[in-house]
PDB file of C-alpha atoms in Angstrom:
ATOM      1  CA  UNK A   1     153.834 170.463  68.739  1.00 48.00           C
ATOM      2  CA  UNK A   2     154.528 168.381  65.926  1.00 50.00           C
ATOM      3  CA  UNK A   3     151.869 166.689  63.246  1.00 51.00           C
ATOM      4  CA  UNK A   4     151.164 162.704  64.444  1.00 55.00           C
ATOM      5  CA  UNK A   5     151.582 161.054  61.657  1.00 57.00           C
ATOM      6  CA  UNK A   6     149.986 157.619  63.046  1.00 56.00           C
ATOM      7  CA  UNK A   7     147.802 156.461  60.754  1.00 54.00           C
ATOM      8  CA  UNK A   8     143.689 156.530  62.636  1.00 58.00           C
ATOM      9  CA  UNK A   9     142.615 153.030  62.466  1.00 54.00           C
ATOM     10  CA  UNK A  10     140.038 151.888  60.155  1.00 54.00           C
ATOM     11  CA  UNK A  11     137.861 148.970  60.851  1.00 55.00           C
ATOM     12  CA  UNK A  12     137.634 146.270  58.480  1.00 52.00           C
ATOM     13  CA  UNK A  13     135.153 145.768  56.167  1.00 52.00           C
ATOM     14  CA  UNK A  14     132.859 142.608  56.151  1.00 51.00           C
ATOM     15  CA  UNK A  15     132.070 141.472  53.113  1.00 52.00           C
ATOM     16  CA  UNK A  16     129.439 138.640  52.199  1.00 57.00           C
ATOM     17  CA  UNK A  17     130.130 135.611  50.746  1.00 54.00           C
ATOM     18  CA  UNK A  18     129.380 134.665  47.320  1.00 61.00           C
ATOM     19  CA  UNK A  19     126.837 132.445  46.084  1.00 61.00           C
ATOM     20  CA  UNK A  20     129.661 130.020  44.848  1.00 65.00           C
ATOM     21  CA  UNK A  21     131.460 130.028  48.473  1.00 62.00           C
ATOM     22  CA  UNK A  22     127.967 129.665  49.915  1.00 63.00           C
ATOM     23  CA  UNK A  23     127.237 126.571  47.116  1.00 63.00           C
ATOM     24  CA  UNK A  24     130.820 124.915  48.134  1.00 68.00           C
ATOM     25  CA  UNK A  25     130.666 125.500  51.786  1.00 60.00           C
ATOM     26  CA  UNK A  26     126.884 123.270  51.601  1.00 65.00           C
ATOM     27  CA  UNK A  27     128.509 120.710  49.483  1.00 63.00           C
ATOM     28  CA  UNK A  28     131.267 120.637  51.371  1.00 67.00           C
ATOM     29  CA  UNK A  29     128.650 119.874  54.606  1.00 63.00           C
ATOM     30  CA  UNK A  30     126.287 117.609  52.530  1.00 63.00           C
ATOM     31  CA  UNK A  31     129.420 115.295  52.078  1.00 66.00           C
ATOM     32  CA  UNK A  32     130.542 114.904  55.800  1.00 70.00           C
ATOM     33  CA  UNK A  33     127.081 114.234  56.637  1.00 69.00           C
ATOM     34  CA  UNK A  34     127.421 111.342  53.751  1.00 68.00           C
ATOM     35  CA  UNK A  35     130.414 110.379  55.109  1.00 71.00           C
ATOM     36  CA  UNK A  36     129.164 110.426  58.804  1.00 78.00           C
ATOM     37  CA  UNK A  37     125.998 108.165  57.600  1.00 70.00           C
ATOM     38  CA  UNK A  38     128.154 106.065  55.866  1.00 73.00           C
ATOM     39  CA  UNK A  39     130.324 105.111  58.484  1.00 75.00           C
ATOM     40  CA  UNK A  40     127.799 104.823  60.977  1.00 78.00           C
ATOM     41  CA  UNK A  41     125.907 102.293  58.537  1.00 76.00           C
ATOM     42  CA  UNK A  42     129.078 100.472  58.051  1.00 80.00           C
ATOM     43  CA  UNK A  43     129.056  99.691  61.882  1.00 84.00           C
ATOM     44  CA  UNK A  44     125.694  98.839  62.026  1.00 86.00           C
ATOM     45  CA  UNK A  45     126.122  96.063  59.613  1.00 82.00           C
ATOM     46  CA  UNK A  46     128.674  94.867  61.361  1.00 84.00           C
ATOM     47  CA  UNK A  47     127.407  94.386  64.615  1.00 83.00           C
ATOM     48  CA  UNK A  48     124.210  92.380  62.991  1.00 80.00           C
ATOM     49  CA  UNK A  49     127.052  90.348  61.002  1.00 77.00           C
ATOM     50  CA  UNK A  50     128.702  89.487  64.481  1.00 69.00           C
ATOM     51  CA  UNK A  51     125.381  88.850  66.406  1.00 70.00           C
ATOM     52  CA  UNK A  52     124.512  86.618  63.687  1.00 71.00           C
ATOM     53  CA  UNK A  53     127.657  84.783  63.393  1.00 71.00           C
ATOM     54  CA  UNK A  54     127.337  84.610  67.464  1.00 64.00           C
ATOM     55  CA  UNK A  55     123.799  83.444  67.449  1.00 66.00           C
ATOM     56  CA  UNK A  56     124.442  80.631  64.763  1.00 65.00           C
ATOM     57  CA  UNK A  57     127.326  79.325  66.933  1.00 68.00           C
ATOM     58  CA  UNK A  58     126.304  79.922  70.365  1.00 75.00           C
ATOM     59  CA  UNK A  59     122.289  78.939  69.705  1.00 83.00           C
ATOM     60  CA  UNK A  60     122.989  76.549  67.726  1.00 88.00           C
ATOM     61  CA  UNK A  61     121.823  73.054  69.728  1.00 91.00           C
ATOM     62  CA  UNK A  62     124.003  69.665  68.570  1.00 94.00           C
ATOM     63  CA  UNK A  63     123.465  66.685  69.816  1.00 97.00           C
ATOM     64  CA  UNK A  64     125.752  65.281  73.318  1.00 98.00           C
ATOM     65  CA  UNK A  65     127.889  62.480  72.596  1.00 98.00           C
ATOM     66  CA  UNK A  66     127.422  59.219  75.241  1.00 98.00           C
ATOM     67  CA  UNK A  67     129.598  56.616  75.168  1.00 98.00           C
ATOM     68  CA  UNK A  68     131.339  53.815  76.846  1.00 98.00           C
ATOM     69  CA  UNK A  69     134.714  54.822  77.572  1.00 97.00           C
ATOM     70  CA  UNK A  70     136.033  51.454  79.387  1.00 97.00           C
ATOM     71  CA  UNK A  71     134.676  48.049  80.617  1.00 97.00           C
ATOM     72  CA  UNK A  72     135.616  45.635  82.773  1.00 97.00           C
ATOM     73  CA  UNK A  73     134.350  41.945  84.115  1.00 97.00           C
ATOM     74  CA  UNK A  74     134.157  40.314  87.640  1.00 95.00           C
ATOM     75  CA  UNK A  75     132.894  37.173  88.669  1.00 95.00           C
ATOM     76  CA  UNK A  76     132.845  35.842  85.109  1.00 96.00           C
ATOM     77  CA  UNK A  77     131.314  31.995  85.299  1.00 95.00           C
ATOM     78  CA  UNK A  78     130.769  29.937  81.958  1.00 93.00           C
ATOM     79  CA  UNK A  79     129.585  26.572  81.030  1.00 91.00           C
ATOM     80  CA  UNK A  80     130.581  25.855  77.260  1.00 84.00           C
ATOM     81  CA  UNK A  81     128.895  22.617  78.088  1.00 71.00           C
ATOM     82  CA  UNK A  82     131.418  20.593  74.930  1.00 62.00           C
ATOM     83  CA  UNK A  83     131.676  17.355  77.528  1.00 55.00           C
ATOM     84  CA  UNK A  84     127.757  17.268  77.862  1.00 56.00           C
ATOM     85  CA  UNK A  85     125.281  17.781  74.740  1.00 57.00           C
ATOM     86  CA  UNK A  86     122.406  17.628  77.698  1.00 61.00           C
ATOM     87  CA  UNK A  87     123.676  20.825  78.684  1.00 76.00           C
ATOM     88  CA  UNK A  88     123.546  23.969  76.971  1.00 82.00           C
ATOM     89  CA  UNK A  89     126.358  26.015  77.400  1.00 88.00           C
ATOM     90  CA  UNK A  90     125.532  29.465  79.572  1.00 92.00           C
ATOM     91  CA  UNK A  91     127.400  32.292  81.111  1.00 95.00           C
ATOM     92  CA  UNK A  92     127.173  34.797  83.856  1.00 96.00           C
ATOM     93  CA  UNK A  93     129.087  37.649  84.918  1.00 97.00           C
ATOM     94  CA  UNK A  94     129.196  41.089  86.559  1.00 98.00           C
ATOM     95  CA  UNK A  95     130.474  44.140  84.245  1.00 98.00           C
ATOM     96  CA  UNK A  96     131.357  47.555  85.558  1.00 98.00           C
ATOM     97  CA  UNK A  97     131.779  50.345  83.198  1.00 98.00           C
ATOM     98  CA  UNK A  98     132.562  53.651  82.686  1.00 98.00           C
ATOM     99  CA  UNK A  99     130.374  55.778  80.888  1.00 98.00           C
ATOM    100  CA  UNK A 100     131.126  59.409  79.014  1.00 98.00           C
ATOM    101  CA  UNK A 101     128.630  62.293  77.549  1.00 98.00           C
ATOM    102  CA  UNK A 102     130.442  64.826  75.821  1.00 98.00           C
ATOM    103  CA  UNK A 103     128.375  68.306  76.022  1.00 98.00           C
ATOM    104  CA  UNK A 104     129.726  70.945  73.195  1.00 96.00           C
ATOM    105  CA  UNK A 105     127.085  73.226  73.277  1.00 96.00           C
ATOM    106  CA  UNK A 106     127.366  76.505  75.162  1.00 94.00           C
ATOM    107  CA  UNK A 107     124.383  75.270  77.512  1.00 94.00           C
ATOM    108  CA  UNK A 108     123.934  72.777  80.218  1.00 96.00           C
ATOM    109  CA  UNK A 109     122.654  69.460  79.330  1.00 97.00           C
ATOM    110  CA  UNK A 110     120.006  68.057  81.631  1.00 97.00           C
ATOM    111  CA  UNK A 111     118.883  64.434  81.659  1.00 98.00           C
ATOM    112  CA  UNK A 112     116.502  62.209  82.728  1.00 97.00           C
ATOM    113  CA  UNK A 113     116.679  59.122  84.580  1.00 98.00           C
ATOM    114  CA  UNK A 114     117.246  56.281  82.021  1.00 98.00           C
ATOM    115  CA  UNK A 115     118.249  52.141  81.857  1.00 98.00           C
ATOM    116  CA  UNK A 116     121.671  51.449  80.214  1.00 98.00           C
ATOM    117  CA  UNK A 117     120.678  47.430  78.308  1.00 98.00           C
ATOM    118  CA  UNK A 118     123.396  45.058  77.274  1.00 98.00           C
ATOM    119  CA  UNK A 119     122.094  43.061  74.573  1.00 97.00           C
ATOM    120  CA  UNK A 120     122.910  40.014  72.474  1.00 96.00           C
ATOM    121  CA  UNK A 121     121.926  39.554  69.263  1.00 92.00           C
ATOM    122  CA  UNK A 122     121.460  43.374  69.152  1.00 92.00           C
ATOM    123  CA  UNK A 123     117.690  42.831  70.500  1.00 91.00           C
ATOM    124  CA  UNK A 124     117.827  40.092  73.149  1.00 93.00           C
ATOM    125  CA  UNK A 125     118.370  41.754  76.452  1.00 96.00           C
ATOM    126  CA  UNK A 126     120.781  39.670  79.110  1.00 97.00           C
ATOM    127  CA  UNK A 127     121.133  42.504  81.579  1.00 97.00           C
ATOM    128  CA  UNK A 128     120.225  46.288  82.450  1.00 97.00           C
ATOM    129  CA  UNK A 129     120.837  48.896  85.101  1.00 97.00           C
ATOM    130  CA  UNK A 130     119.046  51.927  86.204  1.00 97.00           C
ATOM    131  CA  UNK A 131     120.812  54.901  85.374  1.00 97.00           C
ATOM    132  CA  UNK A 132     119.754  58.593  87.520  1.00 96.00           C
ATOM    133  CA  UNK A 133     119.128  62.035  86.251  1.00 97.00           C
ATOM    134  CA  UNK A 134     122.107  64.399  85.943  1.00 97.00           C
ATOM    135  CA  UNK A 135     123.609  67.382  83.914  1.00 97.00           C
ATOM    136  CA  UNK A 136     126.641  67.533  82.079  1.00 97.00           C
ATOM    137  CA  UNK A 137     128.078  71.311  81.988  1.00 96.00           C
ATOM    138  CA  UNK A 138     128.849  73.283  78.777  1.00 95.00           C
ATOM    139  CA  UNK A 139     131.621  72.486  76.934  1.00 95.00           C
ATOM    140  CA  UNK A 140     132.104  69.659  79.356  1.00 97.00           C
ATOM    141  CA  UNK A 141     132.386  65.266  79.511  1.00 97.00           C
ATOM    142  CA  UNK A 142     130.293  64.162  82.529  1.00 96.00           C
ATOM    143  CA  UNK A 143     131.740  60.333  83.702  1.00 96.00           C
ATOM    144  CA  UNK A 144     129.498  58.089  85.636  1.00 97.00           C
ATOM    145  CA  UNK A 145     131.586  55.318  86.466  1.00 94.00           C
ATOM    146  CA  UNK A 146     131.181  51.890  88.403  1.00 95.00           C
ATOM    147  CA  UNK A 147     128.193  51.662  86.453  1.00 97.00           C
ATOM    148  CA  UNK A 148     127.334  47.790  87.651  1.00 98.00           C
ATOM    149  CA  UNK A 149     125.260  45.017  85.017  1.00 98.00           C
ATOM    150  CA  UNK A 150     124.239  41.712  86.115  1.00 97.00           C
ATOM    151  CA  UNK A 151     124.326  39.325  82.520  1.00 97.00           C
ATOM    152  CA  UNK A 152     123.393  36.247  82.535  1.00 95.00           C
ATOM    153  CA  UNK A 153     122.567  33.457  79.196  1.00 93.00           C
ATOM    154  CA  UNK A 154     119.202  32.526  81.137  1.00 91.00           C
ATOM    155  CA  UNK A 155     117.543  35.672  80.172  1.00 92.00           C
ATOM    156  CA  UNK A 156     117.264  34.819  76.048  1.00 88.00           C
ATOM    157  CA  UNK A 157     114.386  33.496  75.662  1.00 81.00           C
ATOM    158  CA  UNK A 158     115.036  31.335  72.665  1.00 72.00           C
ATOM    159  CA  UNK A 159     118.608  29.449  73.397  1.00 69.00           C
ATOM    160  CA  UNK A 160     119.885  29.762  69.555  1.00 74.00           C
ATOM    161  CA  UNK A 161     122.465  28.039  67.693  1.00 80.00           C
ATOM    162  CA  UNK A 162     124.361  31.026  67.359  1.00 87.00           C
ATOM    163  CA  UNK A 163     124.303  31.598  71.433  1.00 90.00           C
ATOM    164  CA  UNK A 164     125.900  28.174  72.005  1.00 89.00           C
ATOM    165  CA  UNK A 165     128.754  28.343  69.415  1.00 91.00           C
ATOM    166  CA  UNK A 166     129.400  31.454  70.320  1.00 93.00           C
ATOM    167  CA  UNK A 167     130.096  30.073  74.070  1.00 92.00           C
ATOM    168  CA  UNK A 168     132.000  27.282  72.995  1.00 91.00           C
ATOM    169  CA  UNK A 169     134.103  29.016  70.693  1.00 94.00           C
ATOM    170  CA  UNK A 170     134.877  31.342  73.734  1.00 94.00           C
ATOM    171  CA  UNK A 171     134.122  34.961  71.985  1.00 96.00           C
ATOM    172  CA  UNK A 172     130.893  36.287  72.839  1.00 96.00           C
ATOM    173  CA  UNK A 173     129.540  39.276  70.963  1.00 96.00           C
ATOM    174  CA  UNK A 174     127.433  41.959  73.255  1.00 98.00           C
ATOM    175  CA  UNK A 175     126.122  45.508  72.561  1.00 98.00           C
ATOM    176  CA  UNK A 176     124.846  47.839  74.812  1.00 98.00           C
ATOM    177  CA  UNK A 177     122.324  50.517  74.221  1.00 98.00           C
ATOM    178  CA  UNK A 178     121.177  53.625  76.092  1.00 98.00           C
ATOM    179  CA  UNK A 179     118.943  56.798  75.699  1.00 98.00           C
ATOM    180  CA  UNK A 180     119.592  59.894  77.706  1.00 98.00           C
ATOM    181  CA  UNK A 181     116.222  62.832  77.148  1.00 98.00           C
ATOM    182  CA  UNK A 182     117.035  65.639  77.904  1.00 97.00           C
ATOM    183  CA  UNK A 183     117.401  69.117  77.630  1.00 97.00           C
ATOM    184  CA  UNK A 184     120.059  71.675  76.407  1.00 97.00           C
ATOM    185  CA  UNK A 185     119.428  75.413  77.975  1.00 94.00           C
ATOM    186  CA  UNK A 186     121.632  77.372  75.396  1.00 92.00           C
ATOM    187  CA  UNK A 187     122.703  80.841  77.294  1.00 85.00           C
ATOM    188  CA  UNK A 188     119.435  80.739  79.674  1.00 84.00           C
ATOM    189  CA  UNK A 189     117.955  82.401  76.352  1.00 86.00           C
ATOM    190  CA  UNK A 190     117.153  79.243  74.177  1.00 89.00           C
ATOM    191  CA  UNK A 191     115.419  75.618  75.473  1.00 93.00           C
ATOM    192  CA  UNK A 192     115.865  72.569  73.453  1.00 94.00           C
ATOM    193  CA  UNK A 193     114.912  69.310  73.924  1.00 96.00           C
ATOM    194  CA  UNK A 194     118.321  66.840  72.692  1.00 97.00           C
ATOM    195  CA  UNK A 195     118.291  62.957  72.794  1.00 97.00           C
ATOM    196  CA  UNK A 196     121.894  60.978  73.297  1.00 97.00           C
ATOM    197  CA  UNK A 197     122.052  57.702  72.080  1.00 97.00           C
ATOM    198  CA  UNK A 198     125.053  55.250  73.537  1.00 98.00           C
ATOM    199  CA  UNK A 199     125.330  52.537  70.840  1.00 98.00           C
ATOM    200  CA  UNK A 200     128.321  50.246  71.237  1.00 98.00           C
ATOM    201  CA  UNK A 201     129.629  46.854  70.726  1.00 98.00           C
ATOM    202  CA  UNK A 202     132.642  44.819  71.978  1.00 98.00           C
ATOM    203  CA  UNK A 203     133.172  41.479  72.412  1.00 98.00           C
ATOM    204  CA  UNK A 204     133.908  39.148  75.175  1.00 97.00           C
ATOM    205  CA  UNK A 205     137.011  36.982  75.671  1.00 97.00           C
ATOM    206  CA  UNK A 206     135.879  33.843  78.177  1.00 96.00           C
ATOM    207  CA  UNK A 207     139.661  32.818  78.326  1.00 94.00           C
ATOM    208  CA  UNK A 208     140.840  36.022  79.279  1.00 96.00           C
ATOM    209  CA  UNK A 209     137.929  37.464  81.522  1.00 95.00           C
ATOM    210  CA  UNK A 210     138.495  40.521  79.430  1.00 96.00           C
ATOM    211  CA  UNK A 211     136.453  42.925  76.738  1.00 97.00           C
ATOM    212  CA  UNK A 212     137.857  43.371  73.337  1.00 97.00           C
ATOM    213  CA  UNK A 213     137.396  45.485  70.275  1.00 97.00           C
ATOM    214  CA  UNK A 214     135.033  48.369  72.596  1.00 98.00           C
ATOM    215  CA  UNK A 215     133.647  50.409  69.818  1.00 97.00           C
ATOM    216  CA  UNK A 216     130.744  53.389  70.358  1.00 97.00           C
ATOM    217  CA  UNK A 217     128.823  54.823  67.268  1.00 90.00           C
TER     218      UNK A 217
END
């Protein structure tokens, strides 16, 4: 029979690492982990950037913005009294308006019931109307319209000069005033307690029956 000449097989030998492979393989390890805590840091910071940015926005309470967005006049009556000095001149009318509150915060804005004043002379007071609680939705313009003022002359108390001339001359200047507390719930998370002030002026035109120059602070 002939000599096999295969080769017997030898297992392999195992030999240890070194100290330097041992040293480069830690390093090597001790700089993912860096890595690894780096990154993980990195988007730490920015999620508390973003919740920050979202909480200054978001939670952030301004104030609603009330206004009167149109006017009108019925049963306008006027006395400008030039044939008679034993008169006083006088007016009456009805006005029906339209009134706005503009709600940019991320929260519901609740009100309370309130009293919408038209005013002349910015202080004398020639006709009011109740106004009821409501809410105007985030990001949202509530209207309440057909909002209805009696104003009459015989409610200033001291009949000036001013009054008079203004009635002959056929331009009367009026303002109108109104305070809406409230409440703004931002995200049911934050409560704040806002205030809306209406503040406008306009002036009315006895020839016309009309309001002119509407303007709201």
């Amino acid at each position: 029979m002939a000599a096999d000449d295969s080769v017997p097989f030898t297992p392999s030998k195992l030999y240890p690492k070194s100290d330097e492979e041992i040293a480069t393989f830690k390093a090597m390890k001790k700089e993912r982990s860096g890595k690894c805590f780096v990154y993980v840091f990195a988007g730490i910071v920015i999620q508390c950037v973003f919740i920050l940015v979202f909480a200054l926005v978001t939670l952030r309470s301004r104030i609603p913005d009330a206004k009167i967005s149109s006017i009108m006049v019925k049963n306008l009556g006027y006395n400008n009294a030039t044939s008679s000095a034993s008169i006083s001149p006088s007016f009456n009318a009805t006005l029906v308006a339209e009134v706005t509150i503009k709600n940019t915060n991320f929260g519901r804005f609740k009100f309370e019931n309130t009293t919408m004043s038209v005013l002349y002379g910015g202080i004398q007071n020639v006709g009011d109307t109740k106004i009821g609680h409501g809410s105007v939705k985030a990001r949202d313009t509530q209207k309440m319209i057909n909002l209805t003022v009696e104003v009459r002359s015989s409610r200033v108390f001291n009949h000036s000069q001013n009054l008079s001339s203004e009635i002959q001359s056929g331009m009367l200047k009026l303002s109108s005033y109104a305070k809406f507390r409230g409440s703004v719930n931002l995200l049911n998370i934050v409560k704040r307690k806002e205030i809306a002030q209406m503040n406008c002026t306009m002036i009315l035109n006895f020839t016309s029956g009309k309001f002119q120059d509407l303007r709201c602070q």
